[in-house]
Amino acid sequence: MDIHKEEAKGGESVANQAKMETDQTEAKTEAATVSPFTATEAESAAAGRYVGEVIHDSDMKARIPGLFTLLRCGCCELCALRFLGQRVFSLYREPLPVLRCIMESLWATLPETERRSDGSDWRARSQATEAAACVACLGTLQNVQSDKFMGPLLAALTGGTGKYEFSDYSLTITMPASTVTRQYALHYHLLATHKFTEEFEDKSTIVDIKEAMKWILGHELRRRIGLNFSREYISPHFITLDLTTQAGTYVKEFVHGDLGRTTPNLGLLLGCETDILQLDVLAIELDFPPRLPGQPPIEDVFASTAEKEKQPADETVTTEEGEQQKRKEADKPKEASV
């Protein structure tokens, strides 16, 4: 029993020390003043093309404040653009200075009331994320163009014991399962921070990490070793099928038929033999966080709170205060009229 107590005390001490170090690091980050990121003339020109597209798209322009909410959370610039719903393939292949120049230009478009001080907070966090890892993609999308990542991949394809000969290829990417949870948590944080405004409600606008990685890797493979990459067309013998199903649906059996035990199946519909090579979960429609029985949806709670905040302070009366006022009036002695 004494041993367990000592272990518990030791664990608590380590946790407290880690918390103190984290608090000190955050205090240093907040205290630091980071000047706006600078860029060359060519980088500014490249950034200007993308900024114009974002500003002229009303839906994306409305989501710009969410970019800096995500950067302050520790997201890399690419993941912040994913949440914005940006689907320009070439944008994800731009170097970090161009991406930061885009952020500076978008920051300048925000009204003064939506900007905090001079922007040192998100700039400092951006520098910290560059040195560490993005909280959304865990560094996978953030570092996919680096030689440390591309080197072993290219070596496996073109050198060593590989030396593969092929004309078509399928790019399969496996991501840590925690990236899905992190994406949902960050999406909910966006909703809570921005009072559940409609600009952030639709999760389908978020670009999946795998899709963004394919846009980058496809370009890198073509540039470095001459492999052509097409997002749509694969080959005469392969197709990509997008399905929206209920939880527990046997997707694999629907494709290959499970030796005739699953009908209808894709093979019967197409009139040929079919099999599945890759299965990706692109999104999960989940009521998160879960509600207690009888509790209203969290969206309604935030919508009601936001509506009350819009009312003048002297006219705002909560339900509890209203009930207390009714009880006081009911308890007052009534004067008899003569």
Coordinates of C-alpha atoms in Angstrom, one line a residue:
M1 CA 0.0 0.0 0.0
D2 CA 2.9 2.4 0.9
I3 CA 4.5 1.6 -2.5
H4 CA 1.3 2.6 -4.4
K5 CA 1.1 5.8 -2.3
E6 CA 4.7 6.7 -3.2
E7 CA 4.1 6.0 -6.9
A8 CA 0.9 8.2 -6.8
K9 CA 2.9 11.0 -5.2
G10 CA 5.7 10.7 -7.7
G11 CA 3.2 10.7 -10.6
E12 CA 1.5 13.8 -9.2
S13 CA 4.8 15.6 -8.7
V14 CA 5.8 14.9 -12.3
A15 CA 2.4 16.1 -13.6
N16 CA 2.7 19.3 -11.5
Q17 CA 6.2 19.9 -12.8
A18 CA 5.0 19.4 -16.4
K19 CA 2.2 21.8 -15.9
M20 CA 4.5 24.4 -14.5
E21 CA 6.9 24.0 -17.5
T22 CA 3.9 24.3 -19.8
D23 CA 2.6 27.5 -18.1
Q24 CA 6.1 29.0 -18.2
T25 CA 6.3 28.2 -22.0
E26 CA 2.9 29.7 -22.6
A27 CA 3.8 32.8 -20.6
K28 CA 7.0 33.3 -22.7
T29 CA 5.0 32.8 -25.9
E30 CA 2.4 35.4 -24.9
A31 CA 5.0 37.8 -23.8
A32 CA 7.0 37.6 -27.0
T33 CA 6.3 40.2 -29.6
V34 CA 6.5 38.7 -33.1
S35 CA 6.7 41.1 -36.0
P36 CA 4.7 40.4 -39.2
F37 CA 6.2 37.8 -41.4
T38 CA 8.1 39.1 -44.4
A39 CA 8.3 37.7 -47.9
T40 CA 10.2 38.2 -51.2
E41 CA 8.5 39.9 -54.2
A42 CA 8.0 36.5 -55.9
E43 CA 6.5 35.0 -52.7
S44 CA 4.1 38.0 -52.3
A45 CA 3.0 37.7 -55.9
A46 CA 2.3 34.0 -55.5
A47 CA 0.4 34.7 -52.3
G48 CA -1.6 37.5 -53.9
R49 CA -3.2 35.1 -56.5
Y50 CA -4.6 32.9 -53.7
V51 CA -5.7 35.7 -51.5
G52 CA -7.8 37.2 -54.3
E53 CA -9.6 33.9 -54.8
V54 CA -10.4 33.6 -51.1
I55 CA -11.6 37.2 -50.7
H56 CA -13.9 37.0 -53.7
D57 CA -15.5 33.8 -52.4
S58 CA -18.1 35.0 -49.9
D59 CA -18.3 31.6 -48.1
M60 CA -14.5 31.4 -47.6
K61 CA -14.2 35.0 -46.7
A62 CA -16.7 34.5 -43.8
R63 CA -14.5 31.7 -42.5
I64 CA -11.3 33.7 -42.4
P65 CA -11.5 34.4 -38.6
G66 CA -11.5 30.6 -38.1
L67 CA -8.0 30.5 -39.7
F68 CA -6.4 32.4 -36.8
T69 CA -8.4 30.5 -34.2
L70 CA -6.8 27.3 -35.5
L71 CA -3.3 28.8 -35.8
R72 CA -3.6 29.9 -32.1
C73 CA -4.5 26.3 -31.2
G74 CA -1.3 25.0 -32.8
C75 CA -2.5 24.0 -36.3
C76 CA -0.1 24.3 -39.2
E77 CA -1.0 26.6 -42.1
L78 CA -2.0 23.7 -44.3
C79 CA -4.5 22.3 -41.8
A80 CA -5.9 25.8 -41.2
L81 CA -6.6 26.1 -44.9
R82 CA -8.2 22.6 -44.9
F83 CA -10.7 23.8 -42.3
L84 CA -11.3 26.9 -44.4
G85 CA -12.4 24.5 -47.2
Q86 CA -9.7 25.6 -49.6
R87 CA -9.5 23.1 -52.5
V88 CA -7.0 24.7 -54.8
F89 CA -4.5 21.8 -55.3
S90 CA -1.5 24.0 -56.0
L91 CA -2.0 26.0 -52.8
Y92 CA -1.0 22.9 -50.7
R93 CA 2.3 22.7 -52.5
E94 CA 3.4 26.2 -51.7
P95 CA 6.4 26.7 -49.3
L96 CA 5.9 28.0 -45.8
P97 CA 6.9 31.6 -46.6
V98 CA 4.1 31.9 -49.2
L99 CA 1.6 30.4 -46.8
R100 CA 2.6 32.8 -44.1
C101 CA 2.3 35.7 -46.6
I102 CA -1.2 34.5 -47.4
M103 CA -2.0 34.5 -43.7
E104 CA -0.7 38.1 -43.3
S105 CA -2.8 39.3 -46.2
L106 CA -5.9 37.6 -44.8
W107 CA -5.2 39.0 -41.4
A108 CA -5.2 42.5 -42.8
T109 CA -8.7 42.0 -44.3
L110 CA -10.3 41.5 -40.9
P111 CA -12.0 44.4 -39.2
E112 CA -10.1 46.0 -36.3
T113 CA -12.6 44.7 -33.8
E114 CA -11.9 41.1 -34.8
R115 CA -8.1 41.5 -34.5
R116 CA -6.3 40.9 -31.2
S117 CA -3.5 43.4 -30.6
D118 CA -1.0 43.2 -33.4
G119 CA -1.3 39.4 -34.2
S120 CA 1.7 38.4 -32.2
D121 CA -0.2 35.5 -30.6
W122 CA -0.9 33.6 -33.8
R123 CA 2.5 34.4 -35.3
A124 CA 4.3 33.2 -32.2
R125 CA 2.2 30.0 -32.2
S126 CA 2.9 29.5 -35.9
Q127 CA 6.7 29.6 -35.2
A128 CA 6.3 27.2 -32.3
T129 CA 4.2 24.8 -34.5
E130 CA 6.9 24.9 -37.2
A131 CA 9.4 23.6 -34.6
A132 CA 7.1 21.0 -33.1
A133 CA 4.1 19.2 -34.7
C134 CA 0.7 20.3 -35.9
V135 CA -2.1 19.4 -33.4
A136 CA -4.4 18.4 -36.3
C137 CA -2.3 16.3 -38.7
L138 CA 0.5 15.4 -36.1
G139 CA 3.1 16.7 -38.6
T140 CA 2.2 14.3 -41.4
L141 CA 0.8 16.9 -43.8
Q142 CA 3.1 19.6 -42.4
N143 CA 6.3 17.7 -43.4
V144 CA 5.2 15.7 -46.4
Q145 CA 7.3 17.7 -48.8
S146 CA 10.5 17.4 -46.7
D147 CA 13.4 15.3 -47.9
K148 CA 13.2 13.4 -44.6
F149 CA 9.8 12.1 -45.7
M150 CA 10.3 11.9 -49.5
G151 CA 13.8 10.4 -49.4
P152 CA 12.8 6.9 -48.2
L153 CA 9.7 6.8 -50.4
L154 CA 11.6 7.6 -53.5
A155 CA 14.4 5.2 -52.6
A156 CA 11.9 2.4 -52.2
L157 CA 10.4 3.1 -55.6
T158 CA 13.5 3.7 -57.7
G159 CA 16.5 2.1 -55.9
G160 CA 17.6 -0.7 -53.6
T161 CA 15.7 -4.0 -53.9
G162 CA 12.6 -2.3 -55.4
K163 CA 13.2 -1.1 -59.0
Y164 CA 9.6 -1.5 -59.8
E165 CA 8.4 -1.3 -63.4
F166 CA 4.8 0.0 -63.8
S167 CA 2.6 2.3 -65.8
D168 CA -0.2 2.9 -63.3
Y169 CA -0.2 3.2 -59.5
S170 CA -2.6 3.7 -56.7
L171 CA -1.6 5.9 -53.8
T172 CA -2.8 4.5 -50.5
I173 CA -2.3 6.4 -47.3
T174 CA -2.8 5.2 -43.7
M175 CA -3.2 7.9 -41.1
P176 CA -3.2 7.7 -37.3
A177 CA -6.7 7.2 -36.0
S178 CA -6.3 10.1 -33.6
T179 CA -6.3 12.5 -36.5
V180 CA -10.1 11.9 -36.9
T181 CA -10.8 12.6 -33.3
R182 CA -8.6 15.7 -33.4
Q183 CA -10.4 17.0 -36.5
Y184 CA -13.8 16.6 -34.7
A185 CA -12.4 18.3 -31.6
L186 CA -11.0 21.2 -33.6
H187 CA -14.3 21.6 -35.5
Y188 CA -16.3 21.7 -32.3
H189 CA -13.8 24.3 -30.9
L190 CA -14.4 26.4 -34.0
L191 CA -18.2 26.2 -33.4
A192 CA -17.9 27.1 -29.8
T193 CA -15.5 29.9 -30.3
H194 CA -17.5 31.5 -33.1
K195 CA -20.9 31.0 -31.5
F196 CA -22.1 28.2 -33.8
T197 CA -22.3 30.5 -36.8
E198 CA -23.4 28.9 -40.0
E199 CA -20.0 29.4 -41.7
F200 CA -18.5 26.6 -39.6
E201 CA -21.4 24.2 -39.2
D202 CA -20.9 22.1 -42.3
K203 CA -18.2 19.5 -41.7
S204 CA -18.2 18.4 -45.4
T205 CA -16.4 21.6 -46.4
I206 CA -13.2 20.4 -44.5
V207 CA -10.6 18.9 -46.8
D208 CA -9.6 15.4 -45.6
I209 CA -5.9 15.0 -44.7
K210 CA -5.5 12.1 -47.1
E211 CA -6.9 14.1 -50.0
A212 CA -4.5 17.0 -49.3
M213 CA -1.5 14.6 -49.0
K214 CA -2.4 13.0 -52.3
W215 CA -2.5 16.4 -54.0
I216 CA 1.1 17.1 -52.6
L217 CA 2.5 13.6 -53.2
G218 CA 1.1 13.2 -56.7
H219 CA 2.9 16.4 -57.7
E220 CA 6.1 15.5 -56.0
L221 CA 6.2 12.0 -57.6
R222 CA 5.7 13.6 -61.0
R223 CA 8.3 16.3 -60.4
R224 CA 11.0 14.0 -59.0
I225 CA 10.7 10.7 -60.9
G226 CA 8.2 11.5 -63.7
L227 CA 5.1 9.6 -62.5
N228 CA 1.9 11.1 -63.7
F229 CA -0.8 11.5 -61.1
S230 CA -4.5 12.0 -61.8
R231 CA -7.0 12.5 -58.9
E232 CA -10.0 11.3 -60.9
Y233 CA -8.9 8.7 -63.5
I234 CA -7.0 5.6 -62.3
S235 CA -7.0 3.0 -65.1
P236 CA -9.6 1.0 -67.1
H237 CA -9.7 -1.7 -64.4
F238 CA -10.1 0.5 -61.3
I239 CA -12.8 2.9 -60.1
T240 CA -13.2 5.1 -57.0
L241 CA -16.6 4.8 -55.3
D242 CA -17.9 7.2 -52.6
L243 CA -20.6 5.8 -50.3
T244 CA -22.6 7.3 -47.5
T245 CA -23.8 4.5 -45.2
Q246 CA -25.2 3.8 -41.8
A247 CA -22.9 2.6 -39.0
G248 CA -22.2 -1.1 -39.3
T249 CA -22.8 -1.4 -43.0
Y250 CA -20.8 -4.2 -44.7
V251 CA -19.1 -2.1 -47.3
K252 CA -16.5 -4.7 -48.4
E253 CA -19.3 -7.3 -48.8
F254 CA -21.3 -4.9 -50.9
V255 CA -18.3 -4.5 -53.3
H256 CA -17.3 -8.2 -53.7
G257 CA -20.6 -9.9 -52.9
D258 CA -19.1 -12.2 -50.2
L259 CA -19.3 -15.3 -52.5
G260 CA -22.9 -14.5 -53.4
R261 CA -24.2 -14.1 -49.8
T262 CA -24.7 -10.3 -50.2
T263 CA -27.1 -9.0 -52.8
P264 CA -27.3 -6.6 -54.4
N265 CA -23.6 -6.0 -54.7
L266 CA -21.4 -3.9 -57.0
G267 CA -20.5 -6.9 -59.1
L268 CA -24.1 -7.6 -60.0
L269 CA -24.8 -3.9 -60.7
L270 CA -21.8 -3.6 -63.1
G271 CA -22.1 -7.1 -64.5
C272 CA -18.5 -8.2 -63.7
E273 CA -16.3 -9.5 -60.9
T274 CA -15.4 -6.8 -58.4
D275 CA -13.1 -6.7 -55.4
I276 CA -12.0 -4.0 -53.0
L277 CA -8.4 -2.7 -52.7
Q278 CA -8.7 0.2 -50.4
L279 CA -11.3 1.5 -47.9
D280 CA -11.0 5.0 -46.5
V281 CA -13.3 6.5 -43.9
L282 CA -13.6 10.1 -45.0
A283 CA -16.0 11.4 -42.4
I284 CA -18.2 10.3 -39.4
E285 CA -21.5 12.0 -38.8
L286 CA -21.5 11.9 -35.1
D287 CA -23.5 13.8 -32.5
F288 CA -20.5 15.1 -30.5
P289 CA -20.3 15.7 -27.6
P290 CA -23.1 13.4 -26.5
R291 CA -26.2 14.9 -24.8
L292 CA -27.9 13.8 -21.6
P293 CA -31.5 12.6 -21.8
G294 CA -33.8 15.6 -22.0
Q295 CA -30.9 18.0 -22.7
P296 CA -31.4 20.4 -25.6
P297 CA -28.9 20.2 -28.5
I298 CA -25.8 22.2 -27.8
E299 CA -26.4 24.3 -30.9
D300 CA -29.7 25.5 -29.4
V301 CA -27.9 26.4 -26.1
F302 CA -25.3 28.5 -27.8
A303 CA -27.9 30.1 -30.1
S304 CA -30.0 31.1 -27.1
T305 CA -26.9 32.5 -25.3
A306 CA -25.9 34.5 -28.4
E307 CA -29.4 35.9 -28.7
K308 CA -29.3 37.0 -25.1
E309 CA -26.0 38.7 -25.5
K310 CA -27.4 40.8 -28.3
Q311 CA -30.1 42.2 -26.0
P312 CA -29.5 45.4 -24.0
A313 CA -28.2 44.7 -20.5
D314 CA -31.1 46.4 -18.7
E315 CA -33.7 44.4 -20.6
T316 CA -32.0 41.0 -20.2
V317 CA -33.8 38.9 -17.6
T318 CA -32.9 35.2 -17.2
T319 CA -35.6 32.5 -16.7
E320 CA -34.6 32.0 -13.1
E321 CA -34.9 35.7 -12.3
G322 CA -38.2 35.8 -14.0
E323 CA -39.6 32.9 -11.9
Q324 CA -38.3 34.5 -8.7
Q325 CA -40.0 37.8 -9.6
K326 CA -43.3 36.0 -10.2
R327 CA -43.1 34.2 -6.8
K328 CA -42.5 37.5 -5.0
E329 CA -45.5 39.1 -6.7
A330 CA -47.7 36.1 -5.8
D331 CA -46.6 36.3 -2.1
K332 CA -47.5 39.9 -1.8
P333 CA -50.7 40.5 0.4
K334 CA -53.6 41.6 -1.7
E335 CA -55.5 44.7 -0.5
A336 CA -59.2 44.3 -0.2
S337 CA -61.1 46.8 -2.2
V338 CA -64.0 48.6 -0.3

